[in-house]
RNA sequence: GCCCUCGUAGCUCAGUAGGAUAGAGCGCUGGAUUCCUAAUCCGGAGGCCGUGGGUUCGAAUCCCGCCGUGGGCACCA
């Protein structure tokens, strides 16, 4: 949390200089290394309030810094209104000595969070798209837990309704040698289910096994059927009715979701008396809000994004307006994945069974590469997943780049036949050593940013950059043929970096091999 | 038609609580191996950040229009 630490020093400095209290300012890493290690733009924000130019304020802050306690080892340099900060080697070294990548300060307000993801229908095997939500969801869970939240992860099993009836009928038809019903399921996997006592449960169980192969395990598999069984749907509708958000029209019962920003009202009970999928979802979300406590996060595919406004409406009607806030309810809409083979997109259809399953992909390229590729892209852009690239063991495939950095460090210990040093003193630090240390120290800041923005891909990019710095130091700063004190210094830095890579990969549930 | 998403190097993508000269990998190109795994490193070329306005001391980032991509617009699930 070095950036938080720096920000706190700046807050103190501003208070000491002008007697004003400010919130934690942004701490940037300047692109130009001549500007120092960190920079802050507080002077711009204070300019209006203090009726002074940013340049003058930056200058004054830097002047005052010499008289303030707690900033020893930091050189303050004003430039163009920015305050640039340069940390001396001793300070960085002290920071590193007390730094441990697995220790992360908890957030100020920990939440109880219910995270729902994947929730694929149990009518066919999982594909790469489900894999993407599975990976992002599982990374998100670990991230949120890492910063102090309590997270319950859940897979919603749509084991009731028309599609399930059609699916069961399709399996039965194939078993009995009869034609599959109109709009039914024809895929090869359907044949494999004819002997299953319960094809739906067999399919769900297959999902569980597939997900376990890529390290995705749910705290709960929530059955839609149980909502029907205990009358939860009728209960949810009556809550909406009591809130006077329900009316009758055309023989059906409607939820006035337009009162909550949706663009049209939605049917709850059809004119034939059956509940809609949406009505069942009302029951599910009511149940989730009761269990979640503080916050709900749903991860859905792009084909559901039109569904979001009505769910937001329903959540507010059932749970109260506080559930409209982004700190209580998030829907992450993940864009689609196009699978490429030899540069050509593969078309998929679940109904006819023309598809490459997630299992087949994991068979081919393994869990580590699958997870890394799916985690590295931000969830709101559609991506291409190239099977050939994912199989390559080169720089084109960044998972090996990161793992190799870890393995290389381990190889040095083997060569020297020693264990990693637990402490060391330092002499002068070269640029490669210094940059690597500075990057490691920001690991926790990055974890917090990734958790806050629900963006696990930030961790992946942090690790790629970390690996780059390790490889850079490896090339420029020899160890075996170096005098003992410097050797120990370098080993100490590399061990911190190794632990950081290990911690980062663990967060992504990717292995950190000691040899490759 | 309406709503949502995205548009950054030739390709695949980072970077968006506004910051100082916009980044990486691949591809192209020039180098590095008496030395810890070359699965690596160092250098070069390559950009009006879709487009036109606006807000601001400052915009890839925020707001509006337009163009383009993908998705959604059921008493389906």
Coordinates of C-alpha atoms in Angstrom, one line a residue, chain A residues 7 144 254 319 359:
Chain A
X7 CA -1.1 9.9 -0.1
X144 CA -12.9 -9.2 -2.9
X254 CA -48.0 -7.0 -14.7
X319 CA -35.5 -4.6 -1.5
X359 CA -13.7 -29.3 -21.6

